[in-house]
PDB file of C-alpha atoms in Angstrom:
ATOM      1  CA  MET A   1      -4.563  -5.987  60.115  1.00 74.00           C
ATOM      2  CA  THR A   2      -8.216  -6.077  59.056  1.00 92.00           C
ATOM      3  CA  LEU A   3      -9.115  -6.721  55.234  1.00 96.00           C
ATOM      4  CA  TYR A   4     -12.224  -6.696  53.323  1.00 97.00           C
ATOM      5  CA  GLN A   5     -13.768  -7.406  49.419  1.00 98.00           C
ATOM      6  CA  LEU A   6     -15.882  -6.269  47.479  1.00 98.00           C
ATOM      7  CA  HIS A   7     -16.735  -8.673  44.656  1.00 98.00           C
ATOM      8  CA  ALA A   8     -19.367  -7.170  41.729  1.00 98.00           C
ATOM      9  CA  LYS A   9     -20.599  -9.084  38.799  1.00 98.00           C
ATOM     10  CA  GLN A  10     -22.372  -7.286  36.392  1.00 98.00           C
ATOM     11  CA  ALA A  11     -23.345  -8.896  33.064  1.00 97.00           C
ATOM     12  CA  LEU A  12     -24.522  -5.969  30.025  1.00 98.00           C
ATOM     13  CA  PRO A  13     -25.829  -7.132  26.345  1.00 98.00           C
ATOM     14  CA  ILE A  14     -23.425  -5.080  24.866  1.00 98.00           C
ATOM     15  CA  SER A  15     -19.892  -6.663  23.418  1.00 97.00           C
ATOM     16  CA  LYS A  16     -16.454  -7.071  25.167  1.00 98.00           C
ATOM     17  CA  SER A  17     -14.855  -4.303  23.179  1.00 97.00           C
ATOM     18  CA  GLU A  18     -18.074  -1.889  24.023  1.00 98.00           C
ATOM     19  CA  ALA A  19     -17.150  -2.419  27.200  1.00 98.00           C
ATOM     20  CA  TRP A  20     -13.834  -1.983  27.107  1.00 97.00           C
ATOM     21  CA  GLN A  21     -14.084   1.524  25.330  1.00 96.00           C
ATOM     22  CA  PHE A  22     -17.139   2.535  28.026  1.00 97.00           C
ATOM     23  CA  LEU A  23     -14.797   0.982  31.394  1.00 95.00           C
ATOM     24  CA  SER A  24     -10.855   2.274  29.990  1.00 94.00           C
ATOM     25  CA  ASP A  25     -11.868   6.239  29.377  1.00 95.00           C
ATOM     26  CA  PRO A  26     -11.252   7.521  32.766  1.00 94.00           C
ATOM     27  CA  LYS A  27     -13.547  10.332  32.480  1.00 94.00           C
ATOM     28  CA  ASN A  28     -16.906   7.663  32.867  1.00 96.00           C
ATOM     29  CA  LEU A  29     -16.301   6.914  36.019  1.00 94.00           C
ATOM     30  CA  LYS A  30     -18.426  10.226  37.084  1.00 94.00           C
ATOM     31  CA  THR A  31     -21.254   8.617  34.784  1.00 96.00           C
ATOM     32  CA  ILE A  32     -21.408   6.110  37.295  1.00 97.00           C
ATOM     33  CA  THR A  33     -20.927   7.407  40.737  1.00 95.00           C
ATOM     34  CA  PRO A  34     -23.953   8.558  42.591  1.00 95.00           C
ATOM     35  CA  GLU A  35     -23.951  12.642  42.561  1.00 93.00           C
ATOM     36  CA  HIS A  36     -23.767  12.511  46.314  1.00 91.00           C
ATOM     37  CA  MET A  37     -20.326  11.579  45.933  1.00 93.00           C
ATOM     38  CA  GLY A  38     -19.183  14.921  44.754  1.00 93.00           C
ATOM     39  CA  PHE A  39     -17.013  13.051  42.497  1.00 94.00           C
ATOM     40  CA  ASP A  40     -15.089  15.572  39.985  1.00 95.00           C
ATOM     41  CA  ILE A  41     -12.012  14.577  38.410  1.00 96.00           C
ATOM     42  CA  LEU A  42      -8.504  16.958  38.603  1.00 97.00           C
ATOM     43  CA  SER A  43      -6.178  15.882  36.929  1.00 97.00           C
ATOM     44  CA  GLY A  44      -5.150  12.500  34.770  1.00 96.00           C
ATOM     45  CA  ALA A  45      -7.838  11.580  32.682  1.00 94.00           C
ATOM     46  CA  ASP A  46      -6.997  12.981  29.405  1.00 93.00           C
ATOM     47  CA  LYS A  47      -6.211   9.865  27.903  1.00 91.00           C
ATOM     48  CA  ASN A  48      -7.298   6.309  27.392  1.00 89.00           C
ATOM     49  CA  MET A  49      -5.976   3.779  30.971  1.00 93.00           C
ATOM     50  CA  TYR A  50      -2.104   2.841  30.446  1.00 96.00           C
ATOM     51  CA  PRO A  51       0.192   1.607  32.996  1.00 97.00           C
ATOM     52  CA  GLY A  52       1.444   4.371  35.249  1.00 98.00           C
ATOM     53  CA  GLN A  53      -1.367   6.713  34.720  1.00 98.00           C
ATOM     54  CA  ILE A  54      -2.225   8.887  37.227  1.00 98.00           C
ATOM     55  CA  ILE A  55      -5.595  10.492  38.464  1.00 98.00           C
ATOM     56  CA  GLN A  56      -6.728  12.687  40.960  1.00 98.00           C
ATOM     57  CA  TYR A  57     -10.169  13.229  42.234  1.00 95.00           C
ATOM     58  CA  LYS A  58     -11.846  15.425  44.734  1.00 96.00           C
ATOM     59  CA  VAL A  59     -14.781  12.935  46.915  1.00 94.00           C
ATOM     60  CA  LYS A  60     -16.912  13.633  49.225  1.00 91.00           C
ATOM     61  CA  PRO A  61     -17.469  10.016  50.554  1.00 80.00           C
ATOM     62  CA  PHE A  62     -19.496  11.551  53.497  1.00 76.00           C
ATOM     63  CA  PRO A  63     -21.814  14.498  54.091  1.00 78.00           C
ATOM     64  CA  MET A  64     -19.315  16.771  55.107  1.00 83.00           C
ATOM     65  CA  PHE A  65     -16.169  14.807  54.558  1.00 86.00           C
ATOM     66  CA  SER A  66     -14.064  15.610  50.780  1.00 92.00           C
ATOM     67  CA  THR A  67     -11.112  14.087  50.340  1.00 94.00           C
ATOM     68  CA  ILE A  68      -8.524  14.412  47.506  1.00 97.00           C
ATOM     69  CA  TRP A  69      -8.085  10.584  46.287  1.00 96.00           C
ATOM     70  CA  VAL A  70      -5.130   9.863  43.814  1.00 98.00           C
ATOM     71  CA  THR A  71      -5.013   6.277  42.155  1.00 97.00           C
ATOM     72  CA  GLU A  72      -2.567   4.738  39.759  1.00 98.00           C
ATOM     73  CA  ILE A  73      -3.157   2.339  36.583  1.00 98.00           C
ATOM     74  CA  THR A  74      -0.700  -0.432  37.339  1.00 98.00           C
ATOM     75  CA  HIS A  75      -1.645  -3.044  35.507  1.00 98.00           C
ATOM     76  CA  VAL A  76      -3.604  -3.343  31.985  1.00 97.00           C
ATOM     77  CA  LYS A  77      -4.339  -6.182  29.543  1.00 97.00           C
ATOM     78  CA  ASP A  78      -5.950  -4.562  26.428  1.00 96.00           C
ATOM     79  CA  GLY A  79      -9.900  -5.076  26.147  1.00 96.00           C
ATOM     80  CA  GLU A  80      -9.784  -7.546  29.276  1.00 97.00           C
ATOM     81  CA  TYR A  81      -8.323  -5.483  32.399  1.00 97.00           C
ATOM     82  CA  PHE A  82      -7.243  -3.538  34.513  1.00 97.00           C
ATOM     83  CA  VAL A  83      -6.655  -2.655  37.637  1.00 98.00           C
ATOM     84  CA  ASP A  84      -5.927   0.492  39.807  1.00 98.00           C
ATOM     85  CA  GLU A  85      -4.461   1.267  42.666  1.00 98.00           C
ATOM     86  CA  GLN A  86      -4.623   4.146  45.892  1.00 98.00           C
ATOM     87  CA  ARG A  87      -1.961   6.304  46.387  1.00 98.00           C
ATOM     88  CA  PHE A  88      -3.368   9.239  48.528  1.00 96.00           C
ATOM     89  CA  GLY A  89      -6.981   9.066  50.013  1.00 94.00           C
ATOM     90  CA  PRO A  90      -9.132   7.624  52.166  1.00 92.00           C
ATOM     91  CA  TYR A  91      -8.219   3.760  52.660  1.00 94.00           C
ATOM     92  CA  ALA A  92      -5.380   2.607  53.984  1.00 95.00           C
ATOM     93  CA  LEU A  93      -5.127   0.025  51.193  1.00 97.00           C
ATOM     94  CA  TRP A  94      -7.427   0.305  47.770  1.00 98.00           C
ATOM     95  CA  HIS A  95      -6.736  -2.014  44.913  1.00 98.00           C
ATOM     96  CA  HIS A  96      -9.622  -2.211  42.807  1.00 98.00           C
ATOM     97  CA  LYS A  97      -9.150  -5.411  39.630  1.00 98.00           C
ATOM     98  CA  HIS A  98     -11.657  -4.766  36.871  1.00 98.00           C
ATOM     99  CA  PHE A  99     -12.088  -7.650  34.445  1.00 98.00           C
ATOM    100  CA  LEU A 100     -14.036  -8.564  31.007  1.00 98.00           C
ATOM    101  CA  LYS A 101     -15.051 -12.088  30.011  1.00 97.00           C
ATOM    102  CA  GLU A 102     -17.508 -12.627  27.106  1.00 97.00           C
ATOM    103  CA  VAL A 103     -20.597 -14.293  27.881  1.00 96.00           C
ATOM    104  CA  PRO A 104     -23.684 -15.171  25.429  1.00 96.00           C
ATOM    105  CA  ASN A 105     -25.008 -11.968  24.399  1.00 96.00           C
ATOM    106  CA  GLY A 106     -22.771 -10.158  26.224  1.00 97.00           C
ATOM    107  CA  VAL A 107     -20.501  -9.170  28.424  1.00 98.00           C
ATOM    108  CA  GLU A 108     -19.925  -9.992  32.689  1.00 98.00           C
ATOM    109  CA  MET A 109     -18.441  -7.448  34.200  1.00 97.00           C
ATOM    110  CA  GLU A 110     -16.392  -8.040  37.311  1.00 98.00           C
ATOM    111  CA  ASP A 111     -14.690  -5.850  40.317  1.00 98.00           C
ATOM    112  CA  ILE A 112     -12.709  -7.553  42.723  1.00 98.00           C
ATOM    113  CA  ILE A 113     -11.597  -4.665  45.490  1.00 98.00           C
ATOM    114  CA  ASP A 114      -9.328  -5.315  48.469  1.00 98.00           C
ATOM    115  CA  TYR A 115      -9.226  -3.028  50.965  1.00 97.00           C
ATOM    116  CA  LYS A 116      -8.152  -1.566  54.593  1.00 96.00           C
ATOM    117  CA  LEU A 117      -9.517   1.221  56.437  1.00 94.00           C
ATOM    118  CA  PRO A 118      -7.276   3.230  58.547  1.00 93.00           C
ATOM    119  CA  PHE A 119      -7.718   4.198  61.988  1.00 88.00           C
ATOM    120  CA  GLY A 120      -6.979   0.778  63.765  1.00 87.00           C
ATOM    121  CA  ILE A 121      -9.721  -0.726  65.474  1.00 88.00           C
ATOM    122  CA  LEU A 122     -11.614   2.949  64.916  1.00 86.00           C
ATOM    123  CA  GLY A 123     -11.477   2.184  61.684  1.00 85.00           C
ATOM    124  CA  VAL A 124     -13.091  -1.381  61.718  1.00 85.00           C
ATOM    125  CA  LEU A 125     -15.865  -0.549  63.912  1.00 88.00           C
ATOM    126  CA  THR A 126     -17.212   1.760  61.616  1.00 87.00           C
ATOM    127  CA  HIS A 127     -17.231  -0.802  59.106  1.00 91.00           C
ATOM    128  CA  PRO A 128     -20.360  -1.951  59.489  1.00 88.00           C
ATOM    129  CA  PHE A 129     -22.514   0.872  59.212  1.00 87.00           C
ATOM    130  CA  LEU A 130     -20.563   2.902  57.213  1.00 88.00           C
ATOM    131  CA  VAL A 131     -18.537   2.283  54.455  1.00 90.00           C
ATOM    132  CA  LYS A 132     -19.818  -1.228  53.762  1.00 94.00           C
ATOM    133  CA  ASN A 133     -23.149   0.867  53.443  1.00 92.00           C
ATOM    134  CA  GLN A 134     -21.487   3.470  51.271  1.00 92.00           C
ATOM    135  CA  LEU A 135     -19.438   0.368  49.008  1.00 95.00           C
ATOM    136  CA  GLN A 136     -23.272  -1.170  48.620  1.00 95.00           C
ATOM    137  CA  LYS A 137     -24.517   2.479  47.795  1.00 94.00           C
ATOM    138  CA  ILE A 138     -22.013   2.950  45.340  1.00 95.00           C
ATOM    139  CA  PHE A 139     -22.316  -0.605  43.422  1.00 96.00           C
ATOM    140  CA  ALA A 140     -26.049  -0.279  43.065  1.00 96.00           C
ATOM    141  CA  PHE A 141     -26.026   3.125  41.373  1.00 97.00           C
ATOM    142  CA  ARG A 142     -23.194   1.659  39.334  1.00 97.00           C
ATOM    143  CA  GLU A 143     -25.277  -0.922  38.008  1.00 97.00           C
ATOM    144  CA  GLN A 144     -28.160   0.667  38.007  1.00 97.00           C
ATOM    145  CA  LYS A 145     -26.636   3.434  35.654  1.00 97.00           C
ATOM    146  CA  LEU A 146     -25.199   0.671  33.938  1.00 98.00           C
ATOM    147  CA  THR A 147     -27.858  -0.914  33.057  1.00 97.00           C
ATOM    148  CA  GLU A 148     -29.692   2.508  31.867  1.00 97.00           C
ATOM    149  CA  LEU A 149     -27.043   3.140  29.713  1.00 97.00           C
ATOM    150  CA  PHE A 150     -26.252  -0.667  27.936  1.00 98.00           C
ATOM    151  CA  GLY A 151     -29.726  -2.684  29.137  1.00 96.00           C
ATOM    152  CA  LYS A 152     -30.072  -5.909  31.200  1.00 94.00           C
ATOM    153  CA  LEU A 153     -28.285  -9.263  30.025  1.00 93.00           C
ATOM    154  CA  ASP A 154     -31.740 -11.630  29.922  1.00 91.00           C
ATOM    155  CA  GLY A 155     -31.080 -14.334  33.023  1.00 90.00           C
ATOM    156  CA  ALA A 156     -27.899 -12.680  34.023  1.00 91.00           C
ATOM    157  CA  GLN A 157     -27.741 -12.391  37.761  1.00 92.00           C
ATOM    158  CA  ASN A 158     -25.773  -9.623  39.022  1.00 95.00           C
ATOM    159  CA  GLU A 159     -23.645 -10.232  42.315  1.00 97.00           C
ATOM    160  CA  LEU A 160     -22.596  -7.999  45.178  1.00 97.00           C
ATOM    161  CA  THR A 161     -20.788  -9.130  48.601  1.00 96.00           C
ATOM    162  CA  LEU A 162     -18.599  -7.874  50.842  1.00 95.00           C
ATOM    163  CA  LYS A 163     -16.559  -9.518  53.476  1.00 95.00           C
ATOM    164  CA  LYS A 164     -14.232 -10.406  55.724  1.00 94.00           C
ATOM    165  CA  ILE A 165     -10.995 -11.549  54.664  1.00 92.00           C
ATOM    166  CA  GLY A 166      -8.435 -11.070  57.170  1.00 78.00           C
TER     167      GLY A 166
END
């Protein structure tokens, strides 16, 4: 079984509570997702995040391919972190942890996504040029959009790494 991990950090010049207010509203996910992804929330985004919340999306991860993606918010510590897990969708496994931490003059957002691709060896072979590339583009867009919305924290270094972990 081949597992991958995406690790991203971005610092913003806003308070932890402002960051939480934005991130805990599922409707804001559309704002920070590239338009070419055709991202539409179909159900479950009528309330701020809570454990057990099921959110259903339609997403177009690649040209001419759209899919339904269902995630469950499995853990929430108000103002600190939340976890979403795919229940149905394009990945064999998707476990996404979102953390917030106060830093001088702002907040640091950290994402850790552990994921596995479907289709066995075919999924492994497509990772370097399809999936990894797409995830890098999505997180680069997200970083740019959050900077447009909230600004850039002076002196902060944002990070984005993707690696094979097993």
